[in-house]
XYZ file of C-alpha atoms in Angstrom:
585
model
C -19.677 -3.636 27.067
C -18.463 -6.498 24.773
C -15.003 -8.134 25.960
C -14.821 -9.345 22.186
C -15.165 -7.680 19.372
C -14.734 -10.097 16.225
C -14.018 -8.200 12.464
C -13.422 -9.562 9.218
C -11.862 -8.272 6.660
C -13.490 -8.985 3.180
C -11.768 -6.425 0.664
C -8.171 -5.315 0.398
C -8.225 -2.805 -2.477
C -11.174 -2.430 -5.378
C -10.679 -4.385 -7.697
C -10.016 -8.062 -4.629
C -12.069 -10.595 -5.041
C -15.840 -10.219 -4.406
C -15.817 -13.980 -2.464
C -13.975 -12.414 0.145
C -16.972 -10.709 2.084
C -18.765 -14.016 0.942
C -16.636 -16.194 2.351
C -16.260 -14.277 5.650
C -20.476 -14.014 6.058
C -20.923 -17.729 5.436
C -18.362 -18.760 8.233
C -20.148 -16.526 10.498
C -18.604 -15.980 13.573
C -17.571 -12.243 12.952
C -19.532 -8.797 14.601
C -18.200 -6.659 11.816
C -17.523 -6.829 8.250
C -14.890 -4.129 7.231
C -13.902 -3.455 3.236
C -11.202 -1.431 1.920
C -11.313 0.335 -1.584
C -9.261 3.135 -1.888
C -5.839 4.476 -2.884
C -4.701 7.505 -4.121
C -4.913 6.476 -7.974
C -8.493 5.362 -7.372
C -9.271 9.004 -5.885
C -8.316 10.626 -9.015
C -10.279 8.171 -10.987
C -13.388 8.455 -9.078
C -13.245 12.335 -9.210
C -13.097 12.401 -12.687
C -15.969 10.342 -12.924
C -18.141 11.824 -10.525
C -16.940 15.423 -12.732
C -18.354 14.030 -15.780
C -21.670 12.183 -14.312
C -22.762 13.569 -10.705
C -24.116 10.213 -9.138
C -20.791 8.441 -9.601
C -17.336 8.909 -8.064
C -17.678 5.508 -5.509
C -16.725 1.599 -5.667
C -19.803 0.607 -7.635
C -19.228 -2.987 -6.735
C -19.795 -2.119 -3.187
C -24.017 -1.769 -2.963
C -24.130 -4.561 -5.222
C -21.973 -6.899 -2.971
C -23.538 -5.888 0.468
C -26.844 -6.156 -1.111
C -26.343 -10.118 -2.131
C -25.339 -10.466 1.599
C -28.000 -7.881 3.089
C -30.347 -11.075 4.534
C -27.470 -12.932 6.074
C -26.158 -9.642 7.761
C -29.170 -8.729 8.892
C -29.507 -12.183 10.422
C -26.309 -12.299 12.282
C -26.272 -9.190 13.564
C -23.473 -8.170 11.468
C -22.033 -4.305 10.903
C -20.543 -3.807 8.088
C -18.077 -0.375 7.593
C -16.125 0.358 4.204
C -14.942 3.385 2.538
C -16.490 3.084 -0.848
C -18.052 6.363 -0.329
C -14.663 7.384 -2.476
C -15.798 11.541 -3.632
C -19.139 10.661 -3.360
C -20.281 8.579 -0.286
C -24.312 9.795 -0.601
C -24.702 8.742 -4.299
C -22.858 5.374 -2.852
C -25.547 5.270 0.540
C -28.460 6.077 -2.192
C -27.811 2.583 -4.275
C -27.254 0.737 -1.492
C -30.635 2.271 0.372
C -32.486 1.331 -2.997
C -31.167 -2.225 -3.523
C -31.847 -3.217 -0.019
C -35.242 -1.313 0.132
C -35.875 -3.489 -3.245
C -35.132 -6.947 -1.010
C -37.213 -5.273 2.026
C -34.094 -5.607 4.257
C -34.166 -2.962 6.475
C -30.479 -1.465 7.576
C -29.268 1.671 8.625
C -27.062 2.814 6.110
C -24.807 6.134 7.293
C -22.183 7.735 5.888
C -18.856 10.102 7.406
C -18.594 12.934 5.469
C -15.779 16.212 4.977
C -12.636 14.253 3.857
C -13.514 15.927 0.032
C -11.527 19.061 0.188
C -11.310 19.598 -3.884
C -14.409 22.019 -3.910
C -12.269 24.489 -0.907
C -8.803 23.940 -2.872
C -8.381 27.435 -2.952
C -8.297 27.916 0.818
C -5.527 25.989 1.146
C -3.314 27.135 -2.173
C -0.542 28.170 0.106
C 0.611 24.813 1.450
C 3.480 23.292 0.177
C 4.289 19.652 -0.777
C 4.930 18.014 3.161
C 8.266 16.550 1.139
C 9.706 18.307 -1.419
C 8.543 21.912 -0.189
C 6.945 22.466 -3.755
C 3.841 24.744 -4.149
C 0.220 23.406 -4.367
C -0.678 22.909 -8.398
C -3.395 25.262 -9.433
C -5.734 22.705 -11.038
C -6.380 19.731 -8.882
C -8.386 16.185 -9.533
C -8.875 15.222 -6.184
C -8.240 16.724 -2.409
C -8.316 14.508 0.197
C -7.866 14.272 4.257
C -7.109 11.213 5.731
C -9.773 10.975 8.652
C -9.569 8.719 11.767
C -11.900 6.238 13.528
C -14.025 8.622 15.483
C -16.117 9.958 12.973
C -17.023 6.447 12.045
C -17.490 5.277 15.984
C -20.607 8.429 16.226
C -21.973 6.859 13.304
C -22.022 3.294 15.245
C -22.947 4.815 18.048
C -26.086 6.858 16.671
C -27.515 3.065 15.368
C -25.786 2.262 12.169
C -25.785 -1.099 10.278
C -23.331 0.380 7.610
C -20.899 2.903 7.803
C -19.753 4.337 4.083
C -16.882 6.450 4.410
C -14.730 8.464 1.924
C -11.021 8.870 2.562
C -9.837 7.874 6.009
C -7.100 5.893 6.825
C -7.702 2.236 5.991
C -7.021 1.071 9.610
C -9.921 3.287 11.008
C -12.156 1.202 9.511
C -11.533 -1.454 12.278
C -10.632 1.358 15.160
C -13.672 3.013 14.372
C -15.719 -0.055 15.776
C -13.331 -0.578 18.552
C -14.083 2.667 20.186
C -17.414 2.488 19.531
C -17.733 -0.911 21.403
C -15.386 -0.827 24.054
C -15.888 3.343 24.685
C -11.834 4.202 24.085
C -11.514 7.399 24.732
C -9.396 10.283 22.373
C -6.799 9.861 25.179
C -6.015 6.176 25.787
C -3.486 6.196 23.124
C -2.024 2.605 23.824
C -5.469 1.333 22.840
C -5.707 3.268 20.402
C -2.408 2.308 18.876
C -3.516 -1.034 19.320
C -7.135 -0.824 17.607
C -5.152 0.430 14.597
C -2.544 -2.266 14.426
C -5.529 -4.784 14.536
C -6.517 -2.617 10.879
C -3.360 -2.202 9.751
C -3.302 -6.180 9.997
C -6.209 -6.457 8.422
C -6.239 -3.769 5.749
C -4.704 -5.732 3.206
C -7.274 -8.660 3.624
C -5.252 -11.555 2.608
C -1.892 -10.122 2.624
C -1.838 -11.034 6.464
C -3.213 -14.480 6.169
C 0.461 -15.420 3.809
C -1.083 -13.867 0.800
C 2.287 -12.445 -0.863
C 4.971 -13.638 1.949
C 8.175 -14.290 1.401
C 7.952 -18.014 1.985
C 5.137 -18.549 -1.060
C 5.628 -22.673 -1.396
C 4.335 -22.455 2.244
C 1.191 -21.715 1.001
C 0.915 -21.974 -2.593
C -1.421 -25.385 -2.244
C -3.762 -22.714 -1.063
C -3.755 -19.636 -2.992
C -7.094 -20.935 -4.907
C -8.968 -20.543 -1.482
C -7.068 -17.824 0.341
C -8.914 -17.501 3.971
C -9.807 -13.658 4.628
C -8.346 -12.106 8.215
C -10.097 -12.170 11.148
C -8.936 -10.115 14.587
C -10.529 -11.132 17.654
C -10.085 -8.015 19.345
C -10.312 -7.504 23.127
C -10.936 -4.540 25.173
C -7.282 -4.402 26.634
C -5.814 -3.654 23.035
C -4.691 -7.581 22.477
C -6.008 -9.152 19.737
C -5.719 -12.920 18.134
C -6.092 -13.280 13.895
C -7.153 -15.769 12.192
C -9.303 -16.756 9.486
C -12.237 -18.833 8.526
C -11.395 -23.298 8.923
C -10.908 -24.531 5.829
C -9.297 -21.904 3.928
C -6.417 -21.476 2.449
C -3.078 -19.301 3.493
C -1.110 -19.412 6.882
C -1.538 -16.923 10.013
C 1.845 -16.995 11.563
C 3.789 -14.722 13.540
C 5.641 -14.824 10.259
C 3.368 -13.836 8.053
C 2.178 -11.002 10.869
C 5.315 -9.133 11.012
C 5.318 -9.048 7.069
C 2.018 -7.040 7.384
C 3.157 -5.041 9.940
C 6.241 -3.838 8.579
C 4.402 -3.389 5.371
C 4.846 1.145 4.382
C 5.145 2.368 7.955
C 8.199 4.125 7.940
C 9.375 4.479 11.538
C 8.206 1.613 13.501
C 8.521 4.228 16.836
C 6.238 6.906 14.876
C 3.411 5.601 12.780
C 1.936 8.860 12.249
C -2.671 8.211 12.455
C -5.024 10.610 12.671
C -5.997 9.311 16.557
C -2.662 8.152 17.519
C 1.245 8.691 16.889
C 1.535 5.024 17.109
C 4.742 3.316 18.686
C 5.155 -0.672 16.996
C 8.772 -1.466 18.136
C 7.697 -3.878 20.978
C 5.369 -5.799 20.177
C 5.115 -9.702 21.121
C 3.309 -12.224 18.484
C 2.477 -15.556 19.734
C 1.285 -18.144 17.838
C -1.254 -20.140 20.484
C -3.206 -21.845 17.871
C -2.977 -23.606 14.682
C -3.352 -20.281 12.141
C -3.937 -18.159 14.991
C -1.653 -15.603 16.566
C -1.840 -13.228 19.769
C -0.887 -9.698 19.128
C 0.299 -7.608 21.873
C 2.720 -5.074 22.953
C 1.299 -1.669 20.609
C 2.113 1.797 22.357
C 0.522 4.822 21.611
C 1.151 8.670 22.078
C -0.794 12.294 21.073
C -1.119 12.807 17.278
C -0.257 15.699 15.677
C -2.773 18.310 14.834
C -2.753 18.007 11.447
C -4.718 15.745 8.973
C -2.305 13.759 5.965
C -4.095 15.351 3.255
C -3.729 13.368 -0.722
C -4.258 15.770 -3.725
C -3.529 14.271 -7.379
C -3.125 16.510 -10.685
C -2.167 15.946 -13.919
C 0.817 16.475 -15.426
C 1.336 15.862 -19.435
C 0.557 12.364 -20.951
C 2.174 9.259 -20.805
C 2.136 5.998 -22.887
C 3.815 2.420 -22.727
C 4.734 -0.176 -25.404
C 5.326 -3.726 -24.803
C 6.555 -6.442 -27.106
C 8.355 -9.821 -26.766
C 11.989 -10.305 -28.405
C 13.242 -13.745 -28.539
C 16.588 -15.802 -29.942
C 20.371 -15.041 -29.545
C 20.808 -11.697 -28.042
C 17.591 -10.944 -27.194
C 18.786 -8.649 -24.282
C 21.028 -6.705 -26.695
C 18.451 -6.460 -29.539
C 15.461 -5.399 -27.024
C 18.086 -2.493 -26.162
C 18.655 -1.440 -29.729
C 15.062 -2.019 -30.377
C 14.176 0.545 -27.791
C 17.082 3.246 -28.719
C 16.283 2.975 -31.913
C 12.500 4.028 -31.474
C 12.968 6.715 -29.030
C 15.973 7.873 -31.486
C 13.564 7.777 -34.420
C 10.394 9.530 -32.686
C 12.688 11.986 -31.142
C 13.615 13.109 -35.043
C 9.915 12.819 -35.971
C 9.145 15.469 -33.040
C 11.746 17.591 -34.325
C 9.946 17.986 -37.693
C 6.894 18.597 -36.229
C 8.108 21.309 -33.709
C 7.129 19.202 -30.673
C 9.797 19.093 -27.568
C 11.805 15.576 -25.854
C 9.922 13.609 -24.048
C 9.905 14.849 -20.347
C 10.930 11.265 -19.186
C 11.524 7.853 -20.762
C 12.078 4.655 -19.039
C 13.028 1.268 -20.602
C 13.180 -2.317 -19.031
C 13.888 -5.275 -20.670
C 11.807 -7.717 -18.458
C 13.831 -11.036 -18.156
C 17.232 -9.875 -17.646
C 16.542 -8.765 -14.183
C 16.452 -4.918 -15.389
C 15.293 -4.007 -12.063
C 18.587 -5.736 -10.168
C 20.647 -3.126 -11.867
C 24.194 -3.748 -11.748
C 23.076 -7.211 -9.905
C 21.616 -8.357 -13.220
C 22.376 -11.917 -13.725
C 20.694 -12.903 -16.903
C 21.768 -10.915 -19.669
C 22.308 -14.633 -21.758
C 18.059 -14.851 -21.692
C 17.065 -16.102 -25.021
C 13.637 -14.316 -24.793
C 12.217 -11.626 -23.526
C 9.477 -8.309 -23.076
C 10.560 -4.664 -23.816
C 9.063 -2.269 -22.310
C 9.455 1.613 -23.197
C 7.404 3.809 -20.935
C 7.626 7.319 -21.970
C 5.831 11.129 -20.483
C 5.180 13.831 -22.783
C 3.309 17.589 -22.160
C 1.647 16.924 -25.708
C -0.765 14.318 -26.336
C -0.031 14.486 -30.091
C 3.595 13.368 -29.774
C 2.581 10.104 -27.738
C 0.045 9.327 -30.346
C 3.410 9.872 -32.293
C 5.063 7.230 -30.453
C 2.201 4.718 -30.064
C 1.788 4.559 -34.049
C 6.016 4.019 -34.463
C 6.166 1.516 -31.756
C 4.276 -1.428 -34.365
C 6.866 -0.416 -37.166
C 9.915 -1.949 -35.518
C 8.235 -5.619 -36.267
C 9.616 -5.611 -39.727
C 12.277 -3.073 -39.415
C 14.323 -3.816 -36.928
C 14.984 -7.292 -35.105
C 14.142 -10.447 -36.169
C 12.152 -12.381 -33.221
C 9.743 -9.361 -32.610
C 6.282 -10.183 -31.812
C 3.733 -10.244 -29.323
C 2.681 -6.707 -29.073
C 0.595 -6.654 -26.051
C -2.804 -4.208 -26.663
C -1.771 -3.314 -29.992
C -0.843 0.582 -30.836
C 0.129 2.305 -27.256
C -2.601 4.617 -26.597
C -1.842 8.103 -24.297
C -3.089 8.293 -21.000
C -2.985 11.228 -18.489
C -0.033 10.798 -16.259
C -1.567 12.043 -12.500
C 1.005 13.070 -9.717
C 0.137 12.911 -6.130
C 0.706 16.434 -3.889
C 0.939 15.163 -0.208
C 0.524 17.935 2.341
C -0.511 18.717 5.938
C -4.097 20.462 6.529
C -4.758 21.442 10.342
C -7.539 19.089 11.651
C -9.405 22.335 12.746
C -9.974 23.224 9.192
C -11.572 19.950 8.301
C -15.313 19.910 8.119
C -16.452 16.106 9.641
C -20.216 15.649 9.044
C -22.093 12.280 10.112
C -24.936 11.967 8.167
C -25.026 15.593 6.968
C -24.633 16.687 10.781
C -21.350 18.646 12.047
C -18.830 16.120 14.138
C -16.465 17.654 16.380
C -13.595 16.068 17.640
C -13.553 15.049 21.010
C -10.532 17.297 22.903
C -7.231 16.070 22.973
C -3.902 17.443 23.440
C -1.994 17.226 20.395
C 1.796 15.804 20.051
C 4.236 16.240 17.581
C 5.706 13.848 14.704
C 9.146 13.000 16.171
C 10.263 9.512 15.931
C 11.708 8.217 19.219
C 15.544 6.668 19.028
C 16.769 3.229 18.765
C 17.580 2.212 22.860
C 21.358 1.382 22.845
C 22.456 -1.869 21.740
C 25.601 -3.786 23.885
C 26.368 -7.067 22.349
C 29.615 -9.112 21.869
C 30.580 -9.188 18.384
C 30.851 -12.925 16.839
C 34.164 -13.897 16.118
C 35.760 -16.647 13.794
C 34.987 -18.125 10.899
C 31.911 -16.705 8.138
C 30.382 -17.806 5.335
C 28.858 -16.511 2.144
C 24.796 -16.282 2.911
C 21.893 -14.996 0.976
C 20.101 -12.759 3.240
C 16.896 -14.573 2.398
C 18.427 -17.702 3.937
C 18.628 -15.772 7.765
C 15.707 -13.074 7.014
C 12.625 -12.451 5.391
C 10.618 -9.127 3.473
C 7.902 -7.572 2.754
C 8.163 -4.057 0.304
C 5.436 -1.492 -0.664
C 5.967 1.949 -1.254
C 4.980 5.841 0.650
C 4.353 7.905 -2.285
C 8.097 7.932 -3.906
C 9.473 6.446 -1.737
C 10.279 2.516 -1.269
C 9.843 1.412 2.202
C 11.315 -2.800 2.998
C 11.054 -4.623 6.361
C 13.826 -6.958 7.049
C 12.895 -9.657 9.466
C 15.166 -12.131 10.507
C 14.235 -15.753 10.337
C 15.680 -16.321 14.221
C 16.782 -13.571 16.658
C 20.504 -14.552 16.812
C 20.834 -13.129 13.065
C 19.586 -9.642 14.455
C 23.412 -8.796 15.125
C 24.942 -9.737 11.844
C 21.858 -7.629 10.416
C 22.902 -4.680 12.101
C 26.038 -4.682 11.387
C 26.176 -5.628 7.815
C 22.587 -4.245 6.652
C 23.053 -0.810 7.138
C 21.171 1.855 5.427
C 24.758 2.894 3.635
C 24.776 -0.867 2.189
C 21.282 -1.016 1.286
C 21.761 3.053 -0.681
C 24.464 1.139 -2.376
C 22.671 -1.836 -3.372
C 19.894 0.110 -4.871
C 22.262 2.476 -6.817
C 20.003 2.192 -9.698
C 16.897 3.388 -7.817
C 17.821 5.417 -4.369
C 17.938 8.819 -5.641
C 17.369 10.267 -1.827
C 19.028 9.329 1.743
C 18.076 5.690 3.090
C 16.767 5.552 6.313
C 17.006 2.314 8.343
C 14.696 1.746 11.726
C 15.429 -0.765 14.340
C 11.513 -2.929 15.430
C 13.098 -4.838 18.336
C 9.964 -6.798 18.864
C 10.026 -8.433 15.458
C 13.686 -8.867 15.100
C 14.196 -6.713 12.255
C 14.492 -3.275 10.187
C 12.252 -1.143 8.163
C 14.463 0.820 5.295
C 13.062 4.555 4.283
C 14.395 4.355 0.973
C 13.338 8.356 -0.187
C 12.837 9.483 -4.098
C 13.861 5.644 -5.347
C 10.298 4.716 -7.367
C 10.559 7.407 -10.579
C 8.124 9.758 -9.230
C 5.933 7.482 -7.270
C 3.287 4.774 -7.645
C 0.646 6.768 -9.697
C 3.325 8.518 -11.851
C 6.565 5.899 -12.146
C 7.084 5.288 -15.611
C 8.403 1.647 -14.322
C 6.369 -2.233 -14.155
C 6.859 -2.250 -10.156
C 6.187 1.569 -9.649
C 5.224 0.641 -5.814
C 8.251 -1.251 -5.153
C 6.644 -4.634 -4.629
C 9.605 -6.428 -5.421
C 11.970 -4.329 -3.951
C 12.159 -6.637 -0.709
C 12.335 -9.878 -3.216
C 15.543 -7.915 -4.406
C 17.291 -6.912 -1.428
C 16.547 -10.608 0.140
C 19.186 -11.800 -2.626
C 22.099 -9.738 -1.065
C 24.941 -11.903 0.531
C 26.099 -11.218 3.817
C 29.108 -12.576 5.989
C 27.238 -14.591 8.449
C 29.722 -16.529 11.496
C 29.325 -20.301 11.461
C 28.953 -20.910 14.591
C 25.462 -19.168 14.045
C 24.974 -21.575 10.759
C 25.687 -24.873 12.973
């Protein structure tokens, strides 16, 4: 058994840069090659496409990009697992099988089946939404379980090269290998906890190598050439990341936490498929230039129930963008914008169509999404945006033809209509429910996988330990809470999840006291529709907030420009806080 196990990460999302599993190849060095490509918007997408033409429905760059690397692989020995298999992992095995049989390189190619539940939709018609308790939708785009690492770990273990998956949770990817080489067993859930916080760290790809951190002029010199993660992960559930010498980016314990905080809720229950996993402890060393020990992760049962993704549609929506510019730009975008949903509001009248189900409008440049925080309403340019949902195509088409009209109607210093006439698009909702595991159909290579036997836990978080500290007395000063902390943001379907971190453990107080999840609700009175949740990670010196219902509907159908609440952290770090002098000395 290897002590060892070395994987890259080459692919954060489809759509990152194809250099990535390039770069990571050519530095050699790594035992596994792992690429991420899905999300819930992509599922849709690729169902609809396989729908209309059966051989599609997967990341088409994926057989294309393995096969330019196929010799080298082969050469060094290297695995490679990625879940480009999207609806239709065997369409995705039979290009890759064809351009590689085309080169003469020969590799195993296998895939994990059973995550595609869309064809047995009506089985499960009876489950409810797992957060707002409403009923399944009758006509479904996609249906998807969120599988763990063992499927992917029989595949390795039965003599695989590549692994194609479809949906599974993107840190299986690296468990997957882990208990394949080191022979973890369903029950040694602090390993297993661990093997997914070394692909929760490296799911993202650059995002954990200072890709997007909050300290960006640390390593904007080397955003050209952004190194790719890579964990070297031991048997014992430590791990060290780096990434390839001579790369851009930082690996700190800085930019770590970032990634770890990054949409996991409660720190104490990080709810996986193999493991209910416990992330309030953990230690991060840094014990090399850009490298980082990772230790600490704590595991428990998971539930018995897969996270299952379903997306529908629901009516059309559309978006028009234009730039306004000279003395009251901020005021004329707004009168611009009333004045076009006013209008196209009277033109569906006339026509017998019905309001618009939901509008949003943001003028971008006077800090729209800072609400009552706006600072900038004296901008002397900037873009409108009107977003709008409709249950009738014909009345966006409406809209898209009266949104050019307004450049010699209404304000002077219109122009710059981005894309031309706004064109409708289907608007596509995600339905998030629970699916027992027992009704989930694995196959591995078209044979049945069972489980291996564990006894299943439930999905209750574990409480903060009691705090006893001395409060700070005298003086305090005015400080932005990006000066003592730092963020990261993403979102949980609608809901906006932030890590606070602070910048030296003596600031933890003053953030518990004055960041609580009251102050925060407050603060994102524009946004926060539901409670605000706020979780105490101990080992990292910081908070993750739960912000629920505060993203317009979610990432795939928000009407807004961040509708995943990537800046939301970038906003909350400009809060001011009391902070003692003594701890400013």
């Amino acid at each position: 058994m290897k002590q060892t196990v070395r994987i890259g990460c080459g692919s954060g999302f489809w759509g990152d840069s194809a250099e990535g599993p390039k770069q990571l190849v050519n530095a050699g060095g790594i035992d596994y090659l792992i690429l991420d490509y899905l999300a819930e918007i992509t599922m849709s997408l690729l169902a609809r496409a396989r729908a209309k033409k059966p051989e599609a429905g997967y990341a088409t760059d994926f057989p294309a990009v393995i096969a330019g690397l196929a010799p080298k692989i082969k050469a060094q020995g290297i695995k490679v697992v990625a879940n480009a298999g999207g609806v239709n992992a065997a369409a995705c095995k039979a290009a890759l099988d064809a351009l590689l049989q085309a080169q003469g390189v020969d590799l195993k190619v296998s895939i994990v089946t059973g995550d595609d539940l869309l064809p047995r939709a009506a089985e499960f018609a009876g489950v409810k939404e797992m957060f707002s308790g409403t009923a399944m939708p009758p006509e479904l785009w996609s249906m998807n379980a969120y599988l763990g690492g063992f499927p992917i770990a029989r595949a390795l273990a039965q003599g695989a090269d590549i692994v194609i998956t479809g949906r599974c949770v993107d840190s299986a990817l690296a468990l997957g290998p882990l208990i394949h080489e080191f022979g973890w067993q369903a029950n040694d859930f602090d390993r297993l906890s661990a093997g997914s916080l070394a692909g929760h760290l490296l799911e993202c790809g650059v995002q954990v190598t200072g890709g997007i951190s909050t300290d960006w002029a640390l390593v904007a010199d080397g955003w050209h050439n952004m190194g790719f993660p890579i964990a070297h992960c031991h048997a014992d559930g430590t791990l060290e990341l780096t990434k390839p010498e001579g790369t851009g980016g930082r690996v700190s314990p800085e930019t770590l936490s970032e990634q770890i905080v990054y949409e996991i809720g409660d720190a104490s229950a990080y709810l996986l498929p193999d493991v209910t996993c416990d992330w309030r402890q953990l230690k991060l060393e840094q014990v090399g230039e850009n490298r980082v020990h990772v230790s600490g992760a704590r595991g428990r049962a998971p539930t018995d129930h897969y996270k299952v993704s379903a997306t529908y549609q629901d009516g059309f929506r559309a978006t028009g963008t234009m730039m306004i510019g000279g003395i009251d730009a901020v005021k004329k975008a707004e009168a611009v914008a009333a004045a076009i949903l006013k209008r196209t509001r009277a033109l569906f009248a006339e026509r017998g169509l019905a309001d618009y189900l939901r509008t949003d409008v943001e003028v971008l440049g006077s800090e729209s999404n800072w609400g009552a925080h706006a600072r900038r309403r004296d901008t002397r340019e900037v873009v409108l945006k009107i977003s709008v949902h409709h249950s009738d195509k014909r009345a966006l088409e409406l809209f898209g033809r009266e949104c050019i009209p307004p450049a010699t109607a209404m304000a002077q210093g219109i122009t710059g209509f981005s894309g031309g006439r706004p064109a409708p698009t289907p608007l596509v909702r995600l339905f998030s429910c629970l699916i027992p595991k027992s009704a989930v159909q694995i196959e591995v290579d078209g044979a049945a996988y069972a489980l291996p036997a564990v006894n299943y836990g439930d999905a209750k978080g574990l409480p903060d330990a009691p705090v006893d500290e001395t409060p700070i007395s005298g003086p305090t000063r005015k400080v932005r809470l990006i000066d003592i902390a730092y963020g990261r943001s993403g979102d949980k379907g609608d809901a906006s999840n932030i890590g606070i971190l602070a910048r030296d453990p003596k600031f933890v107080p003053v953030l518990r006291a004055q960041l609580t999840a009251e102050v925060v609700k407050a603060y994102f009175a524009h946004f926060a529709q539901g409670p605000v949740t706020r979780y105490e990670i101990p080992g990292l010196h910081g908070f993750n907030f739960f912000l629920a219902d505060a993203l317009g509907g979610g990432g795939i159908a928000s009407l807004r420009y961040d509708p995943q609440g990537k800046m939301m952290a970038q906003i909350l770090l400009d809060i001011e806080l009391d902070v003692p002098t003594a701890l400013l000395d």
